[in-house]
Short mmCIF file of C-alpha atoms in Angstrom, two decimals:
data_model
loop_
_atom_site.label_atom_id
_atom_site.label_comp_id
_atom_site.label_asym_id
_atom_site.label_seq_id
_atom_site.Cartn_x
_atom_site.Cartn_y
_atom_site.Cartn_z
CA MET A 1 -0.04 -0.13 -0.02
CA SER A 2 1.50 3.34 -0.98
CA LYS A 3 1.84 6.20 1.40
CA TYR A 4 -0.74 8.16 -0.39
CA SER A 5 -3.30 5.26 -0.45
CA HIS A 6 -2.78 4.72 3.23
CA ALA A 7 -3.65 8.24 3.96
CA ALA A 8 -6.69 8.14 1.56
CA ILE A 9 -8.06 5.01 3.28
CA LEU A 10 -7.52 6.68 6.63
CA SER A 11 -9.47 9.72 5.53
CA ILE A 12 -12.18 7.51 4.52
CA PHE A 13 -12.30 5.87 7.74
CA ALA A 14 -12.41 9.57 9.32
CA SER A 15 -15.41 10.38 7.22
CA ILE A 16 -17.35 7.21 8.25
CA VAL A 17 -16.52 7.93 12.00
CA THR A 18 -17.90 11.47 11.70
CA GLU A 19 -21.07 10.09 9.88
CA HIS A 20 -21.58 7.48 12.77
CA ILE A 21 -20.95 10.25 15.35
CA ALA A 22 -23.78 12.37 14.05
CA ALA A 23 -26.04 9.48 13.93
CA LEU A 24 -25.24 8.62 17.57
CA ARG A 25 -25.90 12.23 18.66
CA ASP A 26 -29.52 12.22 17.14
CA ALA A 27 -30.05 8.69 18.69
CA LEU A 28 -28.96 10.22 22.11
CA ALA A 29 -31.29 13.04 21.67
CA LYS A 30 -34.24 10.68 21.09
CA LEU A 31 -33.37 8.61 24.19
CA ALA A 32 -33.11 11.76 26.40
CA ALA A 33 -36.51 12.90 25.28
CA PRO A 34 -39.70 12.01 27.14
CA GLY A 35 -40.98 8.36 26.16
CA PRO A 36 -38.23 7.00 24.18
CA SER A 37 -39.02 3.90 22.17
CA ASP A 38 -37.23 0.53 22.08
CA GLU A 39 -36.41 1.29 18.47
CA ASP A 40 -34.59 4.45 19.40
CA LEU A 41 -32.37 2.32 21.72
CA HIS A 42 -31.95 -0.30 18.99
CA GLN A 43 -30.71 2.44 16.42
CA PHE A 44 -28.14 3.65 19.05
CA ARG A 45 -26.94 0.10 19.66
CA VAL A 46 -26.67 -0.71 15.88
CA THR A 47 -24.97 2.52 15.02
CA LEU A 48 -22.44 1.97 17.74
CA ARG A 49 -21.67 -1.58 16.58
CA ARG A 50 -20.81 -0.16 13.18
CA LEU A 51 -18.81 2.42 14.34
CA ARG A 52 -16.69 -0.17 16.29
CA SER A 53 -16.41 -2.42 13.39
CA ALA A 54 -14.76 0.45 11.58
CA TRP A 55 -11.86 -0.27 13.67
CA VAL A 56 -11.64 -3.77 12.56
CA THR A 57 -12.19 -2.84 8.88
CA PHE A 58 -9.63 -0.21 8.87
CA ALA A 59 -7.13 -1.89 11.48
CA PRO A 60 -4.22 -1.79 8.84
CA VAL A 61 -4.07 1.93 8.61
CA LEU A 62 -5.05 3.12 12.08
CA PRO A 63 -2.37 4.58 14.44
CA THR A 64 -1.37 2.34 17.15
CA ARG A 65 -1.95 5.00 19.80
CA PHE A 66 -5.50 6.00 18.43
CA VAL A 67 -6.54 2.24 18.52
CA ALA A 68 -5.20 1.87 21.93
CA GLU A 69 -7.34 4.62 23.39
CA TRP A 70 -10.40 4.28 21.52
CA LYS A 71 -11.30 0.87 21.10
CA PRO A 72 -11.62 0.40 24.82
CA ARG A 73 -13.70 3.49 25.24
CA LEU A 74 -16.17 2.59 22.72
CA ARG A 75 -16.33 -1.04 24.08
CA ALA A 76 -17.01 0.22 27.39
CA LEU A 77 -19.96 2.47 25.86
CA ALA A 78 -21.39 -0.62 24.15
CA ALA A 79 -21.12 -2.85 27.12
CA SER A 80 -23.45 -0.49 29.01
CA THR A 81 -26.37 -1.32 26.55
CA GLY A 82 -25.80 -4.89 27.07
CA PRO A 83 -27.89 -5.83 29.93
CA VAL A 84 -31.01 -4.13 28.41
CA ARG A 85 -30.52 -5.99 25.33
CA GLU A 86 -30.19 -9.10 27.04
CA TRP A 87 -33.39 -8.74 28.81
CA ASP A 88 -35.33 -7.73 25.73
CA VAL A 89 -34.21 -10.89 24.09
CA LEU A 90 -35.17 -12.90 26.89
CA LEU A 91 -38.77 -11.25 27.20
CA SER A 92 -39.66 -10.98 23.33
CA ASP A 93 -38.16 -14.14 22.32
CA TRP A 94 -37.04 -16.90 24.58
CA LEU A 95 -39.61 -16.95 27.27
CA PRO A 96 -42.57 -16.46 24.80
CA ALA A 97 -41.13 -19.37 22.58
CA ALA A 98 -40.70 -21.49 25.76
CA ARG A 99 -44.35 -20.96 26.72
CA GLN A 100 -45.42 -21.97 23.38
CA SER A 101 -43.42 -25.12 23.35
CA LEU A 102 -44.80 -26.43 26.59
CA PRO A 103 -47.77 -28.83 26.77
CA ASP A 104 -50.99 -27.47 28.41
CA HIS A 105 -50.58 -29.94 31.25
CA ASP A 106 -47.08 -28.75 32.25
CA VAL A 107 -48.52 -26.59 35.13
CA VAL A 108 -45.08 -26.45 36.90
CA GLY A 109 -43.39 -25.17 33.77
CA ARG A 110 -46.01 -22.45 32.98
CA VAL A 111 -46.04 -21.18 36.61
CA TRP A 112 -42.20 -20.94 36.57
CA LEU A 113 -42.60 -18.87 33.42
CA ASP A 114 -45.03 -16.60 34.85
CA LYS A 115 -42.57 -15.64 37.49
CA ALA A 116 -39.69 -15.52 35.31
CA VAL A 117 -41.52 -12.89 33.05
CA ALA A 118 -42.75 -10.66 35.96
CA LYS A 119 -39.13 -10.69 37.23
CA SER A 120 -37.44 -10.03 34.10
CA LYS A 121 -39.67 -7.20 33.40
CA GLU A 122 -38.77 -5.69 36.60
CA ALA A 123 -35.12 -6.24 35.96
CA ARG A 124 -35.34 -4.84 32.47
CA ASN A 125 -36.89 -1.66 33.76
CA ARG A 126 -34.34 -1.17 36.27
CA ALA A 127 -31.59 -1.73 33.68
CA TRP A 128 -33.14 0.60 31.18
CA GLU A 129 -33.25 3.56 33.97
CA GLU A 130 -29.66 2.88 34.65
CA LEU A 131 -28.83 3.00 30.98
CA ARG A 132 -30.80 6.29 30.24
CA ALA A 133 -29.07 7.90 33.16
CA GLU A 134 -25.65 6.64 31.87
CA LEU A 135 -26.24 7.80 28.36
CA ALA A 136 -27.50 11.08 29.44
CA SER A 137 -24.22 11.92 31.21
CA PRO A 138 -22.10 14.65 29.60
CA ASP A 139 -19.18 12.33 29.48
CA VAL A 140 -20.89 10.57 26.53
CA GLN A 141 -21.40 13.70 24.60
CA GLU A 142 -17.84 14.80 25.51
CA ALA A 143 -16.43 11.40 24.26
CA LEU A 144 -17.97 11.83 20.88
CA LEU A 145 -16.70 15.38 20.52
CA GLN A 146 -13.28 14.22 21.39
CA LEU A 147 -13.37 11.61 18.88
CA GLU A 148 -14.58 13.86 16.12
CA GLN A 149 -11.81 16.16 16.94
CA VAL A 150 -9.32 13.33 16.72
CA VAL A 151 -10.20 12.06 13.29
CA ALA A 152 -10.64 15.36 11.93
CA VAL A 153 -6.88 15.42 11.41
CA PHE A 154 -7.14 12.33 9.27
CA HIS A 155 -9.27 14.00 6.50
CA ILE A 156 -7.61 14.88 3.17
CA GLU A 157 -9.04 16.73 0.27
CA GLY A 158 -10.11 14.96 -3.09
CA GLU A 159 -9.20 11.50 -1.92
CA PRO A 160 -9.67 8.63 -4.57
CA LYS A 161 -12.73 6.53 -3.89
CA ARG A 162 -11.70 3.03 -5.15
CA HIS A 163 -9.77 1.22 -2.87
CA SER A 164 -11.46 -2.18 -3.79
CA ARG A 165 -8.04 -4.13 -3.24
CA PHE A 166 -7.87 -3.05 0.28
CA ALA A 167 -11.66 -3.76 0.90
CA HIS A 168 -11.29 -7.37 -0.66
CA ALA A 169 -8.14 -8.11 1.65
CA ARG A 170 -10.10 -7.13 4.66
CA ALA A 171 -12.99 -9.31 3.77
CA GLY A 172 -10.75 -12.44 3.03
CA ALA A 173 -9.11 -11.61 6.51
CA LEU A 174 -12.60 -11.70 8.28
CA ARG A 175 -13.41 -14.79 6.36
CA LYS A 176 -10.33 -16.71 7.40
CA LYS A 177 -11.05 -15.49 10.97
CA LEU A 178 -14.59 -16.66 11.03
CA ILE A 179 -13.73 -20.01 9.60
CA HIS A 180 -10.99 -20.49 12.35
CA ARG A 181 -13.34 -19.40 15.23
CA GLY A 182 -16.29 -21.54 13.72
CA ARG A 183 -14.46 -24.62 13.82
CA HIS A 184 -16.61 -27.58 15.21
CA PRO A 185 -19.82 -25.77 15.70
CA ARG A 186 -21.60 -28.66 16.84
CA ARG A 187 -19.48 -29.15 19.90
CA SER A 188 -17.43 -25.81 20.51
CA SER A 189 -18.42 -23.68 23.53
CA ALA A 190 -20.94 -21.07 23.44
CA LEU A 191 -18.29 -18.49 23.96
CA ARG A 192 -16.24 -19.72 21.18
CA LEU A 193 -19.23 -19.45 18.78
CA HIS A 194 -20.14 -16.19 20.19
CA ARG A 195 -16.85 -14.81 19.08
CA ALA A 196 -17.42 -16.26 15.84
CA ARG A 197 -20.53 -14.56 15.63
CA ILE A 198 -18.83 -11.24 16.36
CA VAL A 199 -16.62 -11.80 13.26
CA ALA A 200 -19.69 -12.51 11.03
CA LYS A 201 -21.19 -9.47 12.24
CA GLN A 202 -18.09 -7.43 11.55
CA TRP A 203 -17.92 -9.00 7.99
CA ARG A 204 -21.50 -8.12 7.16
CA TYR A 205 -20.86 -4.45 8.40
CA LEU A 206 -17.96 -4.23 6.20
CA TYR A 207 -20.22 -5.13 3.22
CA GLU A 208 -23.06 -3.02 4.10
CA ALA A 209 -21.37 -0.02 5.54
CA PHE A 210 -17.88 0.29 4.54
CA TYR A 211 -17.53 -1.43 1.01
CA PRO A 212 -19.48 1.44 -0.77
CA ALA A 213 -17.03 4.14 0.77
CA LEU A 214 -14.22 2.14 -0.59
CA GLY A 215 -15.53 1.62 -4.11
CA ALA A 216 -16.43 -2.16 -3.95
CA ARG A 217 -19.56 -4.10 -4.02
CA ALA A 218 -20.52 -7.47 -2.42
CA ALA A 219 -23.33 -9.59 -3.61
CA LYS A 220 -26.53 -9.29 -1.76
CA ARG A 221 -26.66 -13.16 -1.48
CA TYR A 222 -23.39 -13.41 0.50
CA ARG A 223 -24.59 -10.72 3.01
CA GLY A 224 -27.81 -12.69 3.22
CA HIS A 225 -25.77 -15.92 4.13
CA LEU A 226 -23.75 -13.90 6.79
CA ARG A 227 -26.94 -12.65 8.40
CA LYS A 228 -28.29 -16.12 8.80
CA LEU A 229 -25.05 -17.49 10.03
CA GLN A 230 -24.96 -14.59 12.57
CA ASP A 231 -28.62 -15.42 13.75
CA ALA A 232 -27.75 -18.99 14.28
CA LEU A 233 -24.37 -18.34 16.11
CA GLY A 234 -26.20 -15.65 18.40
CA GLU A 235 -28.94 -18.22 19.12
CA VAL A 236 -26.32 -20.52 20.91
CA HIS A 237 -24.96 -17.68 22.70
CA ASP A 238 -28.35 -16.39 23.84
CA VAL A 239 -29.59 -19.80 25.24
CA SER A 240 -26.80 -19.67 27.86
CA VAL A 241 -26.96 -16.18 28.65
CA SER A 242 -30.95 -15.95 28.95
CA LEU A 243 -30.98 -19.00 31.16
CA ASP A 244 -28.25 -17.67 33.55
CA ARG A 245 -30.10 -14.27 33.69
CA VAL A 246 -33.51 -15.29 34.44
CA THR A 247 -32.22 -18.39 37.01
CA GLY A 248 -30.44 -15.43 39.01
CA LEU A 249 -33.54 -13.76 39.54
CA LEU A 250 -35.76 -16.59 40.93
CA ASP A 251 -35.30 -18.91 44.06
CA ALA A 252 -36.30 -21.99 42.02
CA LEU A 253 -34.19 -23.44 39.17
CA PRO A 254 -35.85 -23.75 35.94
CA PRO A 255 -37.91 -27.11 35.48
CA PRO A 256 -36.28 -29.66 33.29
CA SER A 257 -38.92 -29.12 30.59
CA ILE A 258 -37.78 -25.39 30.36
CA VAL A 259 -34.14 -26.35 30.35
CA SER A 260 -35.10 -28.80 27.58
CA VAL A 261 -36.87 -26.34 25.37
CA PHE A 262 -34.02 -23.95 25.55
CA HIS A 263 -31.32 -26.67 24.73
CA LYS A 264 -33.48 -28.03 21.85
CA ARG A 265 -33.35 -24.68 20.17
CA ALA A 266 -29.68 -24.34 20.65
CA ARG A 267 -29.14 -27.57 18.92
CA ALA A 268 -31.25 -26.58 16.16
CA ALA A 269 -29.11 -23.30 15.86
CA ARG A 270 -25.83 -25.14 15.91
CA LYS A 271 -27.13 -27.30 12.90
CA ARG A 272 -27.85 -24.04 10.96
CA ALA A 273 -24.49 -22.75 11.91
CA VAL A 274 -23.04 -25.97 10.52
CA GLN A 275 -24.81 -25.36 7.32
CA GLY A 276 -23.77 -21.71 7.20
CA LEU A 277 -20.17 -22.11 7.90
CA ARG A 278 -19.94 -25.05 5.10
CA TRP A 279 -21.32 -22.33 2.66
CA ILE A 280 -18.75 -19.78 4.02
CA ARG A 281 -15.94 -22.27 3.44
CA SER A 282 -17.12 -23.32 0.01
CA HIS A 283 -17.44 -19.53 -1.43
CA LYS A 284 -14.76 -16.94 -1.57
CA ALA A 285 -15.43 -13.65 -0.07
CA PRO A 286 -16.39 -10.98 -2.72
#
């Protein structure tokens, strides 16, 4: 990579960061207003995830000190939204799905689910209030301003818009990383598959958010396969997290029928992950 290409790609990174900071500020304003919606929080989380993924895509051109400072700061901000997301997944997906799967005569399971839903709603409300207070802190806006000022020095005028070789190289690197982390999906730990899911998400964001800025294109079909794989790997992770969270709220452990429903769904997700990873291995990254 030439010195000028390095600077031009870094400038593209700066433009992407600036754009995402503006979107984050807009989302924060909606979250601070009366009656923010779940969709407002979702948009904030998605924008923040894409912003963090830029550090992965553009890693070869980013200054070491810049990465060392800002990756952990953005990771901490993203981590603050995690509990609300986990309660939302539990309440909107896993507990309702478990209820539908239980036979009518499983009174013990249904009573446990009623208590789990009530306790989970209370915990979600507490987490939501804590998150709103944290996001309303002046420290968050100050951090965004600091980041905006830092990347401003990366901008150059009139940089070329086609850097497809760099884009394809980054896609190839993420493909290799995903295949490595996604080995043996039928028996790998949920944590390892969660890490594979993170790579799949970063790869998809590369195609959706950063390829156009680099003058490259990726087939919609490929992005669709990545999304399906990401969803399957996510379910494997969510089953363990969801069970741990709700079990910690109640005095009684979940009945075997509930545990069985969760684990059955995780096994199905692992099968889909096997198929998705097989497809990835047999197709080159665009």
